[in-house]
mmCIF file with all atom_site columns, C-alpha atoms in Angstrom:
data_model
loop_
_atom_site.group_PDB
_atom_site.id
_atom_site.type_symbol
_atom_site.label_atom_id
_atom_site.label_alt_id
_atom_site.label_comp_id
_atom_site.label_asym_id
_atom_site.label_entity_id
_atom_site.label_seq_id
_atom_site.pdbx_PDB_ins_code
_atom_site.Cartn_x
_atom_site.Cartn_y
_atom_site.Cartn_z
_atom_site.occupancy
_atom_site.B_iso_or_equiv
_atom_site.pdbx_formal_charge
_atom_site.auth_seq_id
_atom_site.auth_comp_id
_atom_site.auth_asym_id
_atom_site.auth_atom_id
_atom_site.pdbx_PDB_model_num
ATOM 1   C CA . MET A 1 1   ? -22.393 39.519  15.740  1.00 58.00 ? 30  MET A CA 1
ATOM 2   C CA . THR A 1 2   ? -18.665 38.028  15.642  1.00 64.00 ? 31  THR A CA 1
ATOM 3   C CA . PHE A 1 3   ? -16.656 34.021  14.626  1.00 61.00 ? 32  PHE A CA 1
ATOM 4   C CA . SER A 1 4   ? -14.919 32.409  16.746  1.00 67.00 ? 33  SER A CA 1
ATOM 5   C CA . VAL A 1 5   ? -13.790 28.731  16.029  1.00 67.00 ? 34  VAL A CA 1
ATOM 6   C CA . SER A 1 6   ? -13.954 27.513  19.690  1.00 67.00 ? 35  SER A CA 1
ATOM 7   C CA . ASP A 1 7   ? -18.146 28.628  19.339  1.00 75.00 ? 36  ASP A CA 1
ATOM 8   C CA . TYR A 1 8   ? -17.863 25.818  16.320  1.00 86.00 ? 37  TYR A CA 1
ATOM 9   C CA . GLY A 1 9   ? -15.300 23.367  18.242  1.00 87.00 ? 38  GLY A CA 1
ATOM 10  C CA . THR A 1 10  ? -17.155 20.270  18.340  1.00 91.00 ? 39  THR A CA 1
ATOM 11  C CA . TRP A 1 11  ? -18.520 21.174  14.886  1.00 93.00 ? 40  TRP A CA 1
ATOM 12  C CA . ILE A 1 12  ? -15.760 21.274  13.180  1.00 93.00 ? 41  ILE A CA 1
ATOM 13  C CA . TRP A 1 13  ? -13.777 17.964  14.164  1.00 95.00 ? 42  TRP A CA 1
ATOM 14  C CA . ILE A 1 14  ? -17.626 16.522  13.550  1.00 96.00 ? 43  ILE A CA 1
ATOM 15  C CA . CYS A 1 15  ? -16.218 17.285  10.260  1.00 96.00 ? 44  CYS A CA 1
ATOM 16  C CA . VAL A 1 16  ? -12.907 16.437  10.449  1.00 96.00 ? 45  VAL A CA 1
ATOM 17  C CA . MET A 1 17  ? -13.663 12.810  11.214  1.00 96.00 ? 46  MET A CA 1
ATOM 18  C CA . ILE A 1 18  ? -16.071 12.678  9.052   1.00 96.00 ? 47  ILE A CA 1
ATOM 19  C CA . LEU A 1 19  ? -13.633 13.498  6.170   1.00 96.00 ? 48  LEU A CA 1
ATOM 20  C CA . CYS A 1 20  ? -10.829 10.993  7.047   1.00 94.00 ? 49  CYS A CA 1
ATOM 21  C CA . LEU A 1 21  ? -13.513 8.390   7.507   1.00 95.00 ? 50  LEU A CA 1
ATOM 22  C CA . VAL A 1 22  ? -14.484 8.577   4.348   1.00 95.00 ? 51  VAL A CA 1
ATOM 23  C CA . ALA A 1 23  ? -10.895 9.039   3.113   1.00 93.00 ? 52  ALA A CA 1
ATOM 24  C CA . GLU A 1 24  ? -10.447 5.529   4.991   1.00 90.00 ? 53  GLU A CA 1
ATOM 25  C CA . ALA A 1 25  ? -13.348 3.911   3.387   1.00 91.00 ? 54  ALA A CA 1
ATOM 26  C CA . VAL A 1 26  ? -12.327 4.974   -0.069  1.00 91.00 ? 55  VAL A CA 1
ATOM 27  C CA . SER A 1 27  ? -8.296  3.517   0.675   1.00 86.00 ? 56  SER A CA 1
ATOM 28  C CA . PHE A 1 28  ? -8.545  1.014   2.965   1.00 79.00 ? 57  PHE A CA 1
ATOM 29  C CA . SER A 1 29  ? -4.734  2.506   3.612   1.00 78.00 ? 58  SER A CA 1
ATOM 30  C CA . LEU A 1 30  ? -4.629  2.137   7.438   1.00 80.00 ? 59  LEU A CA 1
ATOM 31  C CA . THR A 1 31  ? -3.290  5.884   7.466   1.00 84.00 ? 60  THR A CA 1
ATOM 32  C CA . THR A 1 32  ? -6.886  8.175   7.813   1.00 90.00 ? 61  THR A CA 1
ATOM 33  C CA . ILE A 1 33  ? -8.302  6.767   10.102  1.00 91.00 ? 62  ILE A CA 1
ATOM 34  C CA . TRP A 1 34  ? -6.053  7.807   13.142  1.00 91.00 ? 63  TRP A CA 1
ATOM 35  C CA . PHE A 1 35  ? -6.664  11.238  12.265  1.00 94.00 ? 64  PHE A CA 1
ATOM 36  C CA . ALA A 1 36  ? -10.651 10.025  12.423  1.00 95.00 ? 65  ALA A CA 1
ATOM 37  C CA . LEU A 1 37  ? -9.691  9.217   16.171  1.00 95.00 ? 66  LEU A CA 1
ATOM 38  C CA . GLY A 1 38  ? -7.734  12.206  16.811  1.00 95.00 ? 67  GLY A CA 1
ATOM 39  C CA . ALA A 1 39  ? -10.275 13.933  16.219  1.00 96.00 ? 68  ALA A CA 1
ATOM 40  C CA . PHE A 1 40  ? -12.545 11.810  18.156  1.00 96.00 ? 69  PHE A CA 1
ATOM 41  C CA . VAL A 1 41  ? -10.442 12.774  21.238  1.00 95.00 ? 70  VAL A CA 1
ATOM 42  C CA . CYS A 1 42  ? -11.037 16.237  20.139  1.00 94.00 ? 71  CYS A CA 1
ATOM 43  C CA . VAL A 1 43  ? -14.469 16.797  19.901  1.00 95.00 ? 72  VAL A CA 1
ATOM 44  C CA . LEU A 1 44  ? -14.168 14.957  23.925  1.00 94.00 ? 73  LEU A CA 1
ATOM 45  C CA . LEU A 1 45  ? -12.045 18.383  24.375  1.00 92.00 ? 74  LEU A CA 1
ATOM 46  C CA . SER A 1 46  ? -14.179 20.310  22.778  1.00 91.00 ? 75  SER A CA 1
ATOM 47  C CA . PHE A 1 47  ? -16.909 19.899  25.319  1.00 92.00 ? 76  PHE A CA 1
ATOM 48  C CA . PHE A 1 48  ? -15.003 21.324  27.636  1.00 91.00 ? 77  PHE A CA 1
ATOM 49  C CA . PRO A 1 49  ? -12.673 24.967  28.365  1.00 90.00 ? 78  PRO A CA 1
ATOM 50  C CA . VAL A 1 50  ? -9.805  23.326  26.664  1.00 91.00 ? 79  VAL A CA 1
ATOM 51  C CA . PRO A 1 51  ? -8.462  26.914  24.093  1.00 92.00 ? 80  PRO A CA 1
ATOM 52  C CA . PHE A 1 52  ? -8.751  25.061  20.254  1.00 92.00 ? 81  PHE A CA 1
ATOM 53  C CA . HIS A 1 53  ? -5.467  26.152  19.252  1.00 92.00 ? 82  HIS A CA 1
ATOM 54  C CA . ILE A 1 54  ? -4.488  23.045  22.829  1.00 94.00 ? 83  ILE A CA 1
ATOM 55  C CA . GLN A 1 55  ? -7.268  21.306  20.418  1.00 94.00 ? 84  GLN A CA 1
ATOM 56  C CA . ILE A 1 56  ? -4.954  21.514  17.688  1.00 95.00 ? 85  ILE A CA 1
ATOM 57  C CA . LEU A 1 57  ? -2.067  20.394  18.992  1.00 96.00 ? 86  LEU A CA 1
ATOM 58  C CA . LEU A 1 58  ? -3.285  17.220  21.167  1.00 95.00 ? 87  LEU A CA 1
ATOM 59  C CA . PHE A 1 59  ? -5.038  16.151  18.104  1.00 96.00 ? 88  PHE A CA 1
ATOM 60  C CA . ALA A 1 60  ? -1.848  16.700  16.187  1.00 96.00 ? 89  ALA A CA 1
ATOM 61  C CA . LEU A 1 61  ? -0.294  14.349  19.318  1.00 96.00 ? 90  LEU A CA 1
ATOM 62  C CA . VAL A 1 62  ? -2.861  12.031  19.310  1.00 95.00 ? 91  VAL A CA 1
ATOM 63  C CA . SER A 1 63  ? -3.413  11.121  15.387  1.00 94.00 ? 92  SER A CA 1
ATOM 64  C CA . LEU A 1 64  ? 0.122   10.908  15.039  1.00 94.00 ? 93  LEU A CA 1
ATOM 65  C CA . ALA A 1 65  ? 0.846   8.790   17.817  1.00 94.00 ? 94  ALA A CA 1
ATOM 66  C CA . LEU A 1 66  ? -1.403  6.228   16.868  1.00 91.00 ? 95  LEU A CA 1
ATOM 67  C CA . LEU A 1 67  ? -0.293  6.134   13.416  1.00 88.00 ? 96  LEU A CA 1
ATOM 68  C CA . PHE A 1 68  ? 3.401   5.739   14.559  1.00 90.00 ? 97  PHE A CA 1
ATOM 69  C CA . LEU A 1 69  ? 2.692   3.014   17.360  1.00 90.00 ? 98  LEU A CA 1
ATOM 70  C CA . THR A 1 70  ? -0.326  0.979   16.139  1.00 86.00 ? 99  THR A CA 1
ATOM 71  C CA . ARG A 1 71  ? -0.155  1.127   12.073  1.00 78.00 ? 100 ARG A CA 1
ATOM 72  C CA . PRO A 1 72  ? 2.141   -0.985  12.243  1.00 80.00 ? 101 PRO A CA 1
ATOM 73  C CA . VAL A 1 73  ? 0.258   -3.833  13.885  1.00 83.00 ? 102 VAL A CA 1
ATOM 74  C CA . ALA A 1 74  ? -3.148  -3.515  12.329  1.00 78.00 ? 103 ALA A CA 1
ATOM 75  C CA . LYS A 1 75  ? -1.572  -3.683  8.920   1.00 76.00 ? 104 LYS A CA 1
ATOM 76  C CA . LYS A 1 76  ? 0.305   -7.245  9.659   1.00 77.00 ? 105 LYS A CA 1
ATOM 77  C CA . HIS A 1 77  ? -3.207  -8.421  11.046  1.00 75.00 ? 106 HIS A CA 1
ATOM 78  C CA . PHE A 1 78  ? -5.878  -6.648  8.759   1.00 71.00 ? 107 PHE A CA 1
ATOM 79  C CA . CYS A 1 79  ? -3.736  -6.421  5.567   1.00 64.00 ? 108 CYS A CA 1
ATOM 80  C CA . ALA A 1 80  ? -4.417  -9.239  2.938   1.00 61.00 ? 109 ALA A CA 1
ATOM 81  C CA . LYS A 1 81  ? -0.856  -11.371 2.600   1.00 62.00 ? 110 LYS A CA 1
ATOM 82  C CA . LYS A 1 82  ? 0.185   -12.344 -1.485  1.00 62.00 ? 111 LYS A CA 1
ATOM 83  C CA . VAL A 1 83  ? -1.852  -15.756 -1.501  1.00 61.00 ? 112 VAL A CA 1
ATOM 84  C CA . ALA A 1 84  ? 1.137   -18.029 -3.104  1.00 63.00 ? 113 ALA A CA 1
ATOM 85  C CA . THR A 1 85  ? 0.658   -19.528 -6.780  1.00 67.00 ? 114 THR A CA 1
ATOM 86  C CA . ASN A 1 86  ? 2.314   -22.993 -8.114  1.00 71.00 ? 115 ASN A CA 1
ATOM 87  C CA . ALA A 1 87  ? 3.366   -20.246 -10.885 1.00 74.00 ? 116 ALA A CA 1
ATOM 88  C CA . ASP A 1 88  ? 5.653   -18.723 -7.363  1.00 77.00 ? 117 ASP A CA 1
ATOM 89  C CA . SER A 1 89  ? 7.220   -21.616 -7.668  1.00 81.00 ? 118 SER A CA 1
ATOM 90  C CA . LEU A 1 90  ? 9.272   -21.018 -10.953 1.00 86.00 ? 119 LEU A CA 1
ATOM 91  C CA . ILE A 1 91  ? 11.035  -17.632 -9.475  1.00 88.00 ? 120 ILE A CA 1
ATOM 92  C CA . GLY A 1 92  ? 14.753  -19.267 -9.183  1.00 89.00 ? 121 GLY A CA 1
ATOM 93  C CA . ARG A 1 93  ? 14.257  -21.540 -12.297 1.00 90.00 ? 122 ARG A CA 1
ATOM 94  C CA . MET A 1 94  ? 16.664  -22.452 -14.532 1.00 90.00 ? 123 MET A CA 1
ATOM 95  C CA . VAL A 1 95  ? 15.063  -21.978 -18.111 1.00 91.00 ? 124 VAL A CA 1
ATOM 96  C CA . VAL A 1 96  ? 16.455  -23.103 -21.749 1.00 89.00 ? 125 VAL A CA 1
ATOM 97  C CA . LEU A 1 97  ? 14.758  -20.567 -24.228 1.00 89.00 ? 126 LEU A CA 1
ATOM 98  C CA . GLN A 1 98  ? 13.208  -21.299 -27.631 1.00 91.00 ? 127 GLN A CA 1
ATOM 99  C CA . ARG A 1 99  ? 12.615  -18.400 -28.889 1.00 91.00 ? 128 ARG A CA 1
ATOM 100 C CA . ARG A 1 100 ? 15.370  -15.484 -28.222 1.00 90.00 ? 129 ARG A CA 1
ATOM 101 C CA . THR A 1 101 ? 13.984  -12.891 -26.276 1.00 88.00 ? 130 THR A CA 1
ATOM 102 C CA . ASP A 1 102 ? 15.458  -8.491  -25.089 1.00 84.00 ? 131 ASP A CA 1
ATOM 103 C CA . GLU A 1 103 ? 13.935  -6.130  -23.023 1.00 82.00 ? 132 GLU A CA 1
ATOM 104 C CA . MET A 1 104 ? 11.692  -5.552  -26.044 1.00 86.00 ? 133 MET A CA 1
ATOM 105 C CA . GLU A 1 105 ? 9.917   -8.743  -27.322 1.00 88.00 ? 134 GLU A CA 1
ATOM 106 C CA . LYS A 1 106 ? 8.941   -11.162 -25.953 1.00 90.00 ? 135 LYS A CA 1
ATOM 107 C CA . GLY A 1 107 ? 10.288  -15.151 -26.663 1.00 91.00 ? 136 GLY A CA 1
ATOM 108 C CA . GLU A 1 108 ? 9.526   -18.112 -25.405 1.00 92.00 ? 137 GLU A CA 1
ATOM 109 C CA . ALA A 1 109 ? 10.746  -21.522 -23.191 1.00 90.00 ? 138 ALA A CA 1
ATOM 110 C CA . LYS A 1 110 ? 9.266   -24.899 -22.537 1.00 88.00 ? 139 LYS A CA 1
ATOM 111 C CA . ILE A 1 111 ? 8.971   -25.874 -18.676 1.00 86.00 ? 140 ILE A CA 1
ATOM 112 C CA . GLY A 1 112 ? 7.019   -28.811 -17.607 1.00 82.00 ? 141 GLY A CA 1
ATOM 113 C CA . GLY A 1 113 ? 5.415   -28.927 -21.206 1.00 84.00 ? 142 GLY A CA 1
ATOM 114 C CA . ILE A 1 114 ? 4.235   -25.232 -21.107 1.00 86.00 ? 143 ILE A CA 1
ATOM 115 C CA . VAL A 1 115 ? 5.412   -23.603 -23.916 1.00 90.00 ? 144 VAL A CA 1
ATOM 116 C CA . TRP A 1 116 ? 5.915   -19.682 -21.411 1.00 90.00 ? 145 TRP A CA 1
ATOM 117 C CA . GLN A 1 117 ? 6.720   -16.791 -22.580 1.00 92.00 ? 146 GLN A CA 1
ATOM 118 C CA . VAL A 1 118 ? 9.905   -14.632 -21.513 1.00 93.00 ? 147 VAL A CA 1
ATOM 119 C CA . GLN A 1 119 ? 10.935  -11.404 -21.276 1.00 92.00 ? 148 GLN A CA 1
ATOM 120 C CA . SER A 1 120 ? 14.694  -10.222 -20.761 1.00 90.00 ? 149 SER A CA 1
ATOM 121 C CA . ALA A 1 121 ? 15.207  -8.532  -17.715 1.00 88.00 ? 150 ALA A CA 1
ATOM 122 C CA . GLY A 1 122 ? 18.021  -7.037  -19.071 1.00 84.00 ? 151 GLY A CA 1
ATOM 123 C CA . GLY A 1 123 ? 20.207  -7.626  -22.304 1.00 85.00 ? 152 GLY A CA 1
ATOM 124 C CA . LYS A 1 124 ? 19.316  -9.660  -26.072 1.00 89.00 ? 153 LYS A CA 1
ATOM 125 C CA . ILE A 1 125 ? 18.708  -13.758 -24.697 1.00 89.00 ? 154 ILE A CA 1
ATOM 126 C CA . GLU A 1 126 ? 19.203  -16.373 -28.125 1.00 89.00 ? 155 GLU A CA 1
ATOM 127 C CA . ILE A 1 127 ? 18.115  -19.418 -28.266 1.00 90.00 ? 156 ILE A CA 1
ATOM 128 C CA . GLY A 1 128 ? 19.231  -22.187 -26.290 1.00 89.00 ? 157 GLY A CA 1
ATOM 129 C CA . GLU A 1 129 ? 21.000  -19.995 -23.965 1.00 89.00 ? 158 GLU A CA 1
ATOM 130 C CA . GLU A 1 130 ? 20.284  -21.010 -20.237 1.00 90.00 ? 159 GLU A CA 1
ATOM 131 C CA . CYS A 1 131 ? 18.780  -18.396 -17.783 1.00 90.00 ? 160 CYS A CA 1
ATOM 132 C CA . ARG A 1 132 ? 17.372  -17.689 -14.511 1.00 92.00 ? 161 ARG A CA 1
ATOM 133 C CA . ILE A 1 133 ? 13.723  -17.114 -13.700 1.00 92.00 ? 162 ILE A CA 1
ATOM 134 C CA . VAL A 1 134 ? 13.579  -13.623 -11.765 1.00 92.00 ? 163 VAL A CA 1
ATOM 135 C CA . GLU A 1 135 ? 9.713   -13.212 -11.528 1.00 89.00 ? 164 GLU A CA 1
ATOM 136 C CA . ILE A 1 136 ? 6.892   -13.343 -12.971 1.00 88.00 ? 165 ILE A CA 1
ATOM 137 C CA . ARG A 1 137 ? 4.372   -10.685 -14.434 1.00 87.00 ? 166 ARG A CA 1
ATOM 138 C CA . GLY A 1 138 ? 1.036   -11.759 -15.534 1.00 84.00 ? 167 GLY A CA 1
ATOM 139 C CA . ASN A 1 139 ? 1.917   -14.410 -17.426 1.00 85.00 ? 168 ASN A CA 1
ATOM 140 C CA . THR A 1 140 ? 5.231   -13.759 -18.750 1.00 90.00 ? 169 THR A CA 1
ATOM 141 C CA . LEU A 1 141 ? 7.944   -15.094 -17.097 1.00 91.00 ? 170 LEU A CA 1
ATOM 142 C CA . ILE A 1 142 ? 11.105  -11.910 -16.359 1.00 92.00 ? 171 ILE A CA 1
ATOM 143 C CA . VAL A 1 143 ? 14.304  -14.186 -16.855 1.00 92.00 ? 172 VAL A CA 1
ATOM 144 C CA . GLU A 1 144 ? 17.855  -12.736 -17.358 1.00 91.00 ? 173 GLU A CA 1
ATOM 145 C CA . LYS A 1 145 ? 21.648  -14.806 -18.577 1.00 86.00 ? 174 LYS A CA 1
ATOM 146 C CA . THR A 1 146 ? 22.620  -16.959 -16.046 1.00 80.00 ? 175 THR A CA 1
#
């Protein structure tokens, strides 16, 4: 009794398809779903007398074509967009420090009656110096000198 890959081609492609679907379900990165579809095409091909090496070639071609042609469109429609918050409106605003800061030590600034933690994006910033908010990380404003 000899083992031939083409004898088990359908099962091989079904296993590849299931593995790709599981990987997609775990990551939801819209990457492996296209390889699952390529494997599905090969499941259908395996019912016909198509050599296994041709099936592998078609799997690669179909999967990569789907990945490069449809992923950008699908990602635009399915991936969650970042929801802007009120804090995002602070980016670009100027603040005056109430406590000095640098890359390692957090300082403070008051904006609209609320005291925020601030951290320098680069270099030391002293009390009373004006700086611009460039980013928000958690509840800390990242600032740079103007």
